[in-house]
Amino acid sequence: MEYRERELALKQEHFALYKEELRLKEKKMDQQFKLLSQQIALQHKQLELELAKHS
């Protein structure tokens, strides 16, 4: 019985670590998306300024 309890505890620990890894990956992806959005907005502003110069 003790073996089964230890096995279950290890599986639960593994699952908790897996969930934490997914959470961190999701957070990283969110940060990357925000950065890309900011870069696109900046490029858009730069293009608007270039167009304004030439009109």
Coordinates of C-alpha atoms in Angstrom, one line a residue, residues 22 28 39 41:
L22 CA 2.3 25.4 -18.9
K28 CA 5.9 34.1 -21.8
Q39 CA 6.3 46.9 -32.2
A41 CA 2.0 50.0 -33.3

